[in-house]
Short mmCIF file of C-alpha atoms and ligand atoms in Angstrom, two decimals:
data_model
loop_
_atom_site.label_atom_id
_atom_site.label_comp_id
_atom_site.label_asym_id
_atom_site.label_seq_id
_atom_site.Cartn_x
_atom_site.Cartn_y
_atom_site.Cartn_z
CA UNK A 553 -71.08 20.97 -12.41
CA UNK A 554 -68.61 19.55 -9.79
CA UNK A 555 -65.12 21.15 -9.34
CA UNK A 556 -61.94 20.52 -7.40
CA UNK A 557 -59.89 23.13 -5.57
CA UNK A 558 -56.35 21.65 -4.09
CA UNK A 559 -54.97 23.33 -0.92
CA UNK A 560 -56.09 23.83 2.76
CA UNK A 561 -55.88 27.94 3.02
CA UNK A 562 -57.72 31.05 3.14
CA UNK A 563 -57.11 31.33 -0.60
CA UNK A 564 -58.41 28.01 -1.33
CA UNK A 565 -61.82 28.76 0.73
CA UNK A 566 -62.07 32.20 -0.85
CA UNK A 567 -61.90 30.29 -4.18
CA UNK A 568 -64.20 27.86 -3.42
CA UNK A 569 -66.56 30.60 -1.95
CA UNK A 570 -66.36 32.50 -5.29
CA UNK A 571 -66.70 29.42 -7.59
CA UNK A 572 -70.21 28.14 -5.71
CA UNK A 573 -71.68 31.46 -6.78
CA UNK A 574 -71.43 30.36 -10.62
CA UNK A 575 -74.69 29.07 -11.24
CA UNK A 576 -73.35 25.86 -13.15
CA UNK A 577 -71.24 25.07 -10.13
CA UNK A 578 -73.22 22.31 -7.95
CA UNK A 579 -70.14 21.28 -5.57
CA UNK A 580 -66.80 22.35 -4.92
CA UNK A 581 -64.43 19.49 -3.39
CA UNK A 582 -61.31 21.50 -1.59
CA UNK A 583 -58.16 18.73 -0.94
CA UNK A 584 -57.63 18.62 1.87
CA UNK A 585 -59.72 21.71 2.68
CA UNK A 586 -60.02 22.97 6.45
CA UNK A 587 -63.10 23.71 9.01
CA UNK A 588 -64.32 26.42 6.86
CA UNK A 589 -64.53 24.08 3.70
CA UNK A 590 -65.63 21.57 6.02
CA UNK A 591 -68.97 23.68 7.12
CA UNK A 592 -69.67 25.77 4.31
CA UNK A 593 -72.63 24.85 2.26
CA UNK A 594 -71.95 23.25 -1.45
CA UNK A 595 -68.26 22.21 -0.55
CA UNK A 596 -66.88 18.96 1.15
CA UNK A 597 -63.44 18.17 2.05
CA UNK A 598 -61.25 15.29 0.60
CA UNK A 599 -58.24 13.96 2.50
CA UNK A 600 -55.78 13.29 -0.67
CA UNK A 601 -52.76 15.01 -1.93
CA UNK A 602 -50.91 12.70 -4.24
CA UNK A 603 -51.45 13.74 -7.70
CA UNK A 604 -52.15 10.23 -8.98
CA UNK A 605 -54.63 9.55 -6.03
CA UNK A 606 -55.98 13.25 -6.62
CA UNK A 607 -56.76 12.57 -10.33
CA UNK A 608 -58.28 9.07 -9.80
CA UNK A 609 -60.50 10.82 -7.41
CA UNK A 610 -61.72 13.61 -10.05
CA UNK A 611 -62.37 10.47 -12.73
CA UNK A 612 -64.34 9.05 -10.61
CA UNK A 613 -66.26 11.58 -9.21
CA UNK A 614 -66.78 13.31 -12.67
CA UNK A 615 -65.14 16.24 -11.88
CA UNK A 616 -64.94 19.02 -14.87
CA UNK A 617 -62.00 21.15 -13.71
CA UNK A 618 -59.47 21.33 -11.18
CA UNK A 619 -57.85 24.75 -9.65
CA UNK A 620 -54.35 24.23 -7.73
CA UNK A 621 -54.08 27.03 -4.66
CA UNK A 622 -50.69 26.61 -3.39
CA UNK A 623 -46.90 25.94 -5.12
CA UNK A 624 -46.16 22.56 -3.59
CA UNK A 625 -48.57 20.48 -5.52
CA UNK A 626 -47.42 22.46 -8.39
CA UNK A 627 -43.88 21.90 -7.67
CA UNK A 628 -44.65 18.19 -7.55
CA UNK A 629 -46.00 18.08 -10.92
CA UNK A 630 -50.05 18.05 -10.02
CA UNK A 631 -50.59 19.45 -13.27
CA UNK A 632 -48.82 17.40 -15.46
CA UNK A 633 -50.20 14.10 -14.28
CA UNK A 634 -53.60 15.30 -14.71
CA UNK A 635 -52.73 16.66 -18.23
CA UNK A 636 -51.34 13.25 -19.31
CA UNK A 637 -54.54 11.63 -18.48
CA UNK A 638 -56.66 14.30 -20.09
CA UNK A 639 -58.28 16.09 -17.24
CA UNK A 640 -58.52 19.88 -17.32
CA UNK A 641 -56.35 21.54 -14.49
CA UNK A 642 -55.39 25.07 -14.71
CA UNK A 643 -51.88 25.64 -12.96
CA UNK A 644 -48.35 25.74 -14.37
CA UNK A 645 -46.47 22.45 -15.12
CA UNK A 646 -43.66 21.27 -12.93
CA UNK A 647 -41.06 23.02 -15.26
CA UNK A 648 -42.63 26.00 -15.62
CA UNK A 649 -43.31 26.60 -12.03
CA UNK A 650 -39.40 26.55 -11.08
CA UNK A 651 -40.17 30.16 -11.49
CA UNK A 652 -41.00 29.90 -7.97
CA UNK A 653 -39.53 26.99 -7.01
CA UNK A 654 -35.90 27.80 -7.68
CA UNK A 655 -34.83 31.45 -7.11
CA UNK A 656 -31.73 30.40 -9.00
CA UNK A 657 -34.10 29.48 -11.86
CA UNK A 658 -36.21 32.97 -11.79
CA UNK A 659 -33.03 34.90 -11.47
CA UNK A 660 -31.13 33.45 -14.66
CA UNK A 661 -34.58 33.50 -16.39
CA UNK A 662 -35.25 37.12 -15.97
CA UNK A 663 -31.53 38.57 -16.92
CA UNK A 664 -32.00 35.96 -20.08
CA UNK A 665 -34.95 37.95 -20.84
CA UNK A 666 -34.17 41.61 -19.58
CA UNK A 667 -36.36 41.50 -16.78
CA UNK A 668 -35.79 44.28 -14.45
CA UNK A 669 -34.68 42.54 -10.84
CA UNK A 670 -32.20 43.12 -8.00
CA UNK A 671 -28.89 42.46 -8.85
CA UNK A 672 -27.74 38.94 -7.61
CA UNK A 673 -25.19 35.91 -7.31
CA UNK A 674 -25.50 32.08 -6.62
CA UNK A 675 -23.55 30.11 -4.11
CA UNK A 676 -23.48 26.75 -3.30
CA UNK A 677 -19.51 27.44 -1.46
CA UNK A 678 -20.22 29.47 1.80
CA UNK A 679 -16.94 31.06 1.44
CA UNK A 680 -17.32 32.41 -1.69
CA UNK A 681 -20.90 33.85 -0.73
CA UNK A 682 -19.00 35.21 2.49
CA UNK A 683 -16.63 37.58 0.22
CA UNK A 684 -19.52 38.41 -1.85
CA UNK A 685 -21.31 39.60 1.35
CA UNK A 686 -17.80 41.40 2.28
CA UNK A 687 -17.60 42.75 -1.43
CA UNK A 688 -21.47 44.05 -1.54
CA UNK A 689 -21.69 44.92 2.13
CA UNK A 690 -25.20 45.81 3.88
CA UNK A 691 -28.16 46.11 3.53
CA UNK A 692 -28.14 42.74 1.28
CA UNK A 693 -30.79 40.14 1.05
CA UNK A 694 -29.97 36.12 1.24
CA UNK A 695 -32.76 33.58 -0.12
CA UNK A 696 -32.91 29.96 -0.19
CA UNK A 697 -33.11 28.65 -3.70
CA UNK A 698 -35.74 26.31 -2.93
CA UNK A 699 -39.33 26.63 -1.72
CA UNK A 700 -39.32 27.18 2.03
CA UNK A 701 -42.66 28.37 3.06
CA UNK A 702 -42.02 31.48 3.70
CA UNK A 703 -38.95 31.10 5.57
CA UNK A 704 -36.25 31.23 2.97
CA UNK A 705 -35.57 35.10 2.68
CA UNK A 706 -33.48 37.20 5.27
CA UNK A 707 -33.33 40.86 4.45
CA UNK A 708 -29.96 41.64 6.54
CA UNK A 709 -29.54 45.18 7.71
CA UNK A 710 -25.93 44.41 8.94
CA UNK A 711 -23.44 42.30 7.53
CA UNK A 712 -23.10 40.30 10.56
CA UNK A 713 -26.91 39.17 9.89
CA UNK A 714 -25.59 38.08 6.51
CA UNK A 715 -23.02 36.09 7.01
CA UNK A 716 -25.26 34.57 9.95
CA UNK A 717 -27.90 33.52 7.11
CA UNK A 718 -25.59 32.28 5.02
CA UNK A 719 -24.02 30.32 7.77
CA UNK A 720 -27.62 28.91 8.54
CA UNK A 721 -28.40 27.86 5.17
CA UNK A 722 -25.45 26.86 3.40
CA UNK A 723 -23.58 25.62 6.84
CA UNK A 724 -25.99 23.95 9.19
CA UNK A 725 -28.44 22.80 6.28
CA UNK A 726 -31.55 24.39 8.53
CA UNK A 727 -33.50 24.70 5.54
CA UNK A 728 -32.63 21.08 3.79
CA UNK A 729 -32.15 20.96 0.07
CA UNK A 730 -33.95 24.09 -0.52
CA UNK A 731 -30.96 25.91 1.18
CA UNK A 732 -28.12 24.00 -0.33
CA UNK A 733 -27.74 26.95 -2.82
CA UNK A 734 -28.44 30.34 -2.32
CA UNK A 735 -29.09 33.72 -4.11
CA UNK A 736 -27.38 36.72 -2.53
CA UNK A 737 -28.89 40.11 -3.77
CA UNK A 738 -29.13 43.44 -3.51
CA UNK A 739 -31.82 45.05 -1.33
CA UNK A 740 -34.36 47.18 -2.99
CA UNK A 741 -36.12 50.32 -1.46
CA UNK A 742 -39.84 51.22 -2.13
CA UNK A 743 -43.32 50.19 -1.94
CA UNK A 744 -44.14 46.71 -2.59
CA UNK A 745 -47.35 45.47 -4.83
CA UNK A 746 -48.41 42.21 -5.59
CA UNK A 747 -49.10 41.73 -9.75
CA UNK A 748 -51.53 38.74 -10.44
CA UNK A 749 -52.26 37.71 -14.05
CA UNK A 750 -53.89 34.43 -15.65
CA UNK A 751 -52.19 32.56 -18.64
CA UNK A 752 -53.45 30.31 -20.87
CA UNK A 753 -49.97 29.96 -22.51
CA UNK A 754 -50.12 33.42 -24.58
CA UNK A 755 -53.30 35.33 -23.49
CA UNK A 756 -52.93 37.36 -20.48
CA UNK A 757 -55.65 38.37 -17.92
CA UNK A 758 -54.68 40.53 -15.05
CA UNK A 759 -56.65 40.20 -11.89
CA UNK A 760 -57.37 43.39 -9.56
CA UNK A 761 -54.00 45.00 -7.99
CA UNK A 762 -53.43 44.21 -4.22
CA UNK A 763 -51.03 44.62 -1.49
CA UNK A 764 -50.03 42.18 1.20
CA UNK A 765 -48.04 42.91 4.59
CA UNK A 766 -45.63 40.43 5.34
CA UNK A 767 -44.44 41.49 8.57
CA UNK A 768 -46.11 39.98 11.90
CA UNK A 769 -46.42 43.60 13.73
CA UNK A 770 -48.00 46.88 13.22
CA UNK A 771 -45.86 49.33 11.34
CA UNK A 772 -44.03 46.79 9.35
CA UNK A 773 -42.45 45.68 12.56
CA UNK A 774 -41.36 41.82 13.59
CA UNK A 775 -40.64 39.12 11.57
CA UNK A 776 -41.32 38.25 8.01
CA UNK A 777 -44.50 36.18 7.86
CA UNK A 778 -46.59 34.50 4.66
CA UNK A 779 -48.57 37.53 5.10
CA UNK A 780 -50.87 39.08 7.82
CA UNK A 781 -53.77 41.08 5.19
CA UNK A 782 -53.90 42.89 2.33
CA UNK A 783 -56.20 44.80 0.40
CA UNK A 784 -57.26 45.55 -3.48
CA UNK A 785 -56.94 47.74 -5.22
CA UNK A 786 -53.54 48.95 -4.37
CA UNK A 787 -53.36 52.77 -5.24
CA UNK A 788 -49.52 52.61 -6.01
CA UNK A 789 -50.12 50.72 -9.13
CA UNK A 790 -51.91 53.62 -10.96
CA UNK A 791 -53.01 52.91 -14.96
CA UNK A 792 -49.34 54.20 -15.83
CA UNK A 793 -47.64 52.04 -13.30
CA UNK A 794 -50.13 49.17 -14.35
CA UNK A 795 -49.44 49.37 -18.07
CA UNK A 796 -45.51 49.70 -17.32
CA UNK A 797 -45.85 46.45 -15.32
CA UNK A 798 -47.65 44.76 -17.98
CA UNK A 799 -44.84 45.77 -20.30
CA UNK A 800 -41.69 45.54 -18.80
CA UNK A 801 -42.64 42.20 -16.75
CA UNK A 802 -45.69 40.36 -17.41
CA UNK A 803 -45.22 40.39 -21.37
CA UNK A 804 -41.81 39.53 -21.43
CA UNK A 805 -41.98 36.81 -18.62
CA UNK A 806 -44.94 35.06 -20.65
CA UNK A 807 -43.52 35.82 -23.83
CA UNK A 808 -39.76 34.29 -22.71
CA UNK A 809 -41.12 31.05 -21.21
CA UNK A 810 -42.87 30.13 -24.40
CA UNK A 811 -39.23 31.08 -26.22
CA UNK A 812 -38.04 28.51 -24.04
CA UNK A 813 -40.45 26.04 -24.47
CA UNK A 814 -42.43 26.00 -21.38
CA UNK A 815 -45.00 28.05 -21.87
CA UNK A 816 -46.88 29.23 -18.75
CA UNK A 817 -50.54 28.02 -17.83
CA UNK A 818 -51.96 29.43 -14.61
CA UNK A 819 -51.57 32.28 -12.09
CA UNK A 820 -48.51 34.09 -12.38
CA UNK A 821 -47.80 36.57 -9.37
CA UNK A 822 -44.96 39.20 -9.95
CA UNK A 823 -44.48 40.29 -6.53
CA UNK A 824 -42.30 44.09 -7.70
CA UNK A 825 -40.98 46.75 -5.71
CA UNK A 826 -41.86 50.10 -6.68
CA UNK A 827 -39.29 52.70 -5.94
CA UNK A 828 -39.43 56.22 -5.59
CA UNK A 829 -39.96 58.68 -8.42
CA UNK A 830 -42.40 60.03 -11.36
CA UNK A 831 -44.70 57.34 -12.56
CA UNK A 832 -43.08 57.09 -15.58
CA UNK A 833 -39.60 56.76 -14.55
CA UNK A 834 -39.77 55.23 -10.77
CA UNK A 835 -37.63 51.93 -11.05
CA UNK A 836 -39.99 48.76 -11.07
CA UNK A 837 -38.19 45.45 -10.27
CA UNK A 838 -39.27 41.91 -9.46
CA UNK A 839 -38.79 40.48 -5.66
CA UNK A 840 -39.93 37.29 -6.72
CA UNK A 841 -42.47 35.43 -9.04
CA UNK A 842 -44.84 33.01 -7.52
CA UNK A 843 -46.93 30.29 -9.95
CA UNK A 844 -49.87 30.68 -7.90
CA UNK A 845 -52.35 33.51 -6.44
CA UNK A 846 -51.23 34.62 -3.41
CA UNK A 847 -52.38 34.16 -0.05
CA UNK A 848 -54.02 36.50 1.98
CA UNK A 849 -54.30 38.51 -1.35
CA UNK A 850 -56.73 35.91 -2.99
CA UNK A 851 -59.01 36.83 -0.57
CA UNK A 852 -59.89 40.43 -0.87
CA UNK A 853 -59.37 40.10 -4.84
CA UNK A 854 -62.15 37.16 -4.72
CA UNK A 855 -64.62 39.51 -3.33
CA UNK A 856 -64.17 42.35 -5.65
CA UNK A 857 -65.03 39.58 -8.84
CA UNK A 858 -68.83 40.38 -10.43
CA UNK A 859 -68.08 37.94 -13.04
CA UNK A 860 -68.46 34.27 -13.28
CA UNK A 861 -65.22 33.21 -12.18
CA UNK A 862 -66.02 29.14 -13.53
CA UNK A 863 -66.26 31.03 -17.09
CA UNK A 864 -62.82 32.74 -16.31
CA UNK A 865 -61.24 29.38 -15.59
CA UNK A 866 -62.93 27.65 -18.70
CA UNK A 867 -61.14 30.16 -20.90
CA UNK A 868 -58.05 29.59 -19.01
CA UNK A 869 -57.77 25.63 -19.46
CA UNK A 870 -59.05 26.19 -23.31
CA UNK A 871 -56.33 28.68 -24.56
CA UNK A 872 -59.03 31.50 -24.99
CA UNK A 873 -58.21 33.80 -22.09
CA UNK A 874 -58.37 36.35 -25.04
CA UNK A 875 -61.94 36.42 -24.80
CA UNK A 876 -62.46 36.70 -21.20
CA UNK A 877 -62.74 39.33 -18.87
CA UNK A 878 -63.37 40.44 -15.16
CA UNK A 879 -66.16 42.73 -13.80
CA UNK A 880 -64.99 44.20 -10.62
CA UNK A 881 -67.01 45.74 -7.92
CA UNK A 882 -64.69 49.37 -8.11
CA UNK A 883 -64.98 49.31 -3.84
CA UNK A 884 -62.13 48.41 -1.75
CA UNK A 885 -61.92 44.77 -0.20
CA UNK A 886 -59.25 44.42 2.50
CA UNK A 887 -58.73 41.17 4.66
CA UNK A 888 -57.27 40.86 7.98
CA UNK A 889 -55.03 37.89 9.08
CA UNK A 890 -55.72 36.33 12.88
CA UNK A 891 -52.87 34.38 13.30
CA UNK A 892 -52.08 31.56 16.31
CA UNK A 893 -49.79 31.89 19.43
CA UNK A 894 -46.13 31.90 18.44
CA UNK A 895 -46.59 32.26 14.42
CA UNK A 896 -44.40 32.56 12.66
CA UNK A 897 -41.86 30.43 14.61
CA UNK A 898 -43.82 27.48 16.42
CA UNK A 899 -47.72 28.25 15.81
CA UNK A 900 -49.52 26.48 19.03
CA UNK A 901 -52.05 24.46 17.72
CA UNK A 902 -55.41 23.47 19.45
CA UNK A 903 -57.08 26.34 20.62
CA UNK A 904 -61.08 26.68 20.48
CA UNK A 905 -62.33 29.44 18.35
CA UNK A 906 -65.52 30.92 18.89
CA UNK A 907 -67.35 33.99 17.75
CA UNK A 908 -67.28 33.63 13.82
CA UNK A 909 -70.08 35.52 12.53
CA UNK A 910 -72.03 33.73 9.70
CA UNK A 911 -70.61 35.23 6.15
CA UNK A 912 -72.39 37.99 4.47
CA UNK A 913 -72.30 39.14 0.69
CA UNK A 914 -69.77 41.90 1.66
CA UNK A 915 -68.36 40.37 4.53
CA UNK A 916 -66.58 36.64 4.64
CA UNK A 917 -64.22 35.14 7.00
CA UNK A 918 -62.45 32.64 5.65
CA UNK A 919 -60.54 29.60 7.01
CA UNK A 920 -57.03 28.80 6.72
CA UNK A 921 -55.61 26.78 9.63
CA UNK A 922 -58.75 25.44 11.26
CA UNK A 923 -60.08 22.31 12.01
CA UNK A 924 -63.72 21.01 12.74
CA UNK A 925 -63.41 18.68 15.81
CA UNK A 926 -66.74 17.44 17.93
CA UNK A 927 -68.32 20.63 16.72
CA UNK A 928 -65.98 22.94 17.74
CA UNK A 929 -63.52 24.91 15.41
CA UNK A 930 -60.17 24.76 16.58
CA UNK A 931 -56.66 26.50 15.23
CA UNK A 932 -54.73 24.10 13.48
CA UNK A 933 -52.43 26.05 11.67
CA UNK A 934 -50.43 29.39 12.05
CA UNK A 935 -52.50 31.61 9.72
CA UNK A 936 -56.12 30.69 11.18
CA UNK A 937 -58.59 33.33 9.54
CA UNK A 938 -58.64 35.98 7.44
CA UNK A 939 -61.50 38.17 7.88
CA UNK A 940 -62.56 39.85 4.90
CA UNK A 941 -64.88 42.96 3.78
CA UNK A 942 -65.73 45.28 0.91
CA UNK A 943 -67.27 48.77 1.54
CA UNK A 944 -66.57 51.95 0.26
CA UNK A 945 -63.26 53.43 1.40
CA UNK A 946 -60.45 52.11 3.01
CA UNK A 947 -61.18 53.21 6.09
CA UNK A 948 -65.07 52.11 6.06
CA UNK A 949 -63.73 48.74 5.37
CA UNK A 950 -61.31 48.58 7.81
CA UNK A 951 -63.87 49.68 10.34
CA UNK A 952 -66.03 47.00 9.26
CA UNK A 953 -63.52 44.20 9.34
CA UNK A 954 -61.98 45.10 12.65
CA UNK A 955 -65.40 45.04 14.02
CA UNK A 956 -65.59 41.29 12.94
CA UNK A 957 -62.03 40.53 14.57
CA UNK A 958 -62.92 42.24 17.72
CA UNK A 959 -65.71 39.46 18.27
CA UNK A 960 -63.90 36.48 17.28
CA UNK A 961 -61.77 34.93 19.97
CA UNK A 962 -59.37 32.26 20.56
CA UNK A 963 -56.10 32.46 22.72
CA UNK A 964 -53.01 34.17 22.06
CA UNK A 965 -54.73 35.45 18.36
CA UNK A 966 -52.26 38.04 16.86
CA UNK A 967 -53.32 40.41 14.21
CA UNK A 968 -52.42 43.56 13.03
CA UNK A 969 -54.51 46.58 13.43
CA UNK A 970 -52.94 48.42 10.42
CA UNK A 971 -53.81 46.83 7.36
CA UNK A 972 -54.12 49.13 4.50
CA UNK A 973 -52.05 52.10 6.02
CA UNK A 974 -50.54 52.76 3.07
CA UNK A 975 -53.66 53.46 1.39
CA UNK A 976 -54.70 55.81 4.04
CA UNK A 977 -51.57 57.82 3.44
CA UNK A 978 -51.56 60.63 1.36
CA UNK A 979 -49.91 60.41 -1.88
P1 LIG B 1793 -39.73 36.78 -1.72
O1 LIG B 1793 -40.51 35.66 -0.85
O2 LIG B 1793 -38.70 36.33 -2.79
O3 LIG B 1793 -40.73 37.50 -1.88
O4 LIG B 1793 -39.27 37.50 -0.63
C1 LIG B 1793 -39.88 38.05 0.55
C2 LIG B 1793 -40.13 39.13 1.15
O5 LIG B 1793 -38.56 39.85 1.09
C3 LIG B 1793 -40.67 40.25 -0.13
O6 LIG B 1793 -41.73 40.49 -0.04
C4 LIG B 1793 -39.86 41.56 0.43
O7 LIG B 1793 -40.68 42.49 1.41
C5 LIG B 1793 -38.53 41.13 0.90
N1 LIG B 1793 -37.47 41.13 -0.19
C6 LIG B 1793 -37.02 40.18 -0.98
N2 LIG B 1793 -36.16 40.35 -1.92
C7 LIG B 1793 -36.19 41.66 -1.23
C8 LIG B 1793 -35.32 42.44 -2.02
N3 LIG B 1793 -34.13 42.27 -3.22
N4 LIG B 1793 -34.97 43.98 -1.72
C9 LIG B 1793 -35.62 44.11 -0.56
N5 LIG B 1793 -36.76 43.50 0.23
C10 LIG B 1793 -36.44 42.07 -0.38
N1 LIG B 1794 -48.65 36.42 0.27
C1 LIG B 1794 -47.77 36.54 -0.12
C2 LIG B 1794 -48.08 35.22 -0.95
O1 LIG B 1794 -48.65 34.61 -1.31
O2 LIG B 1794 -46.79 34.62 -1.27
#
């Protein structure tokens, strides 16, 4: 059987790698793919991005099923285009993808369906936005309404920073249409977790829990990024918290989307803030919804899946996820992102990468911003690699991952030394 994975990041490399372990999968095309999927046995890259072109490719090649990695093709309606032609694709429609593609849509949805989230207001008028900031004070969070590739959120610690963020988004149009509307919301405190589920419109299948590290530097310092490393499971999500997230966030979201006439199919990622307190009462609030898997969360999550992932997706597109289950490796998986010089502001491209070891069953270097040129692997994006391993404890997994990180070389490489630190702390 042939499959297609849409996207070019570490997430897509990891999805393709895991899918290839299904005995029925003969080949995985990745569109557009990266330097890793260009050379992995069983995958090849396809230089297409337009939904109609991708659908034509799938028909010509007889591809059985397509899985979408990133948000942009979903917001562009790739699922709608494929479905209209009777092609099997796992992901949300364009309308359902608004949970991610419009912060205002997501906030209004959560209020309408009593899903806990930070208090907020939406603005297009800069004067009104400025006076709201004066009324509420700092810290306060400013978010561009539309997709802004991880650059649309400013957690302002001072009112001055908040006013500047509003000016940058609503005033000078630095984020284009994505910033023409802003959501301003209460700053939440606590510990973040990534809670990702699969849904077929009705039935919900949760993935293992995970935690991302958004800041560039150790000890959560420096600017926000797309994510500098992740691990699974996340100890903050105890079984009591897991049940509460399902009951208070995930189930009302899926039911709310159905009630609103836009049933959700695909991956739903709730970024949640878990406040201080006892498990039964600590506040759980939604920071964001994504309508896809997380990157880099996918990389450790894929390492822990022991079941046949193809079967899970088949249930996902057939409306039978109630019959699916996933067998998880109980060990810890942890991935460390190696990013290029000057990431996240203006990543430098074209540095030669050396020292990437061959994959092993429990240690894989997933590629993201890489390209193969004349037999050399070069950097071609902000986040370059995600070194991911599976081992018995958080500490031993960290040791395995960093032993590999230390033999990989490219000029200006940036990475954190402390991925997984929260799981090492006494609780
Ligand atoms: P988002 O794109 O909405 O997930 O925001 C990116 C990151 O900004 C989140 O992962 C949080 O670290 C932070 N963030 C977003 N909203 C809030 C909030 N209301 N309070 C505190 N931090 C937030
Ligand atoms: N790692 C965060 C995200 O994928 O949105």
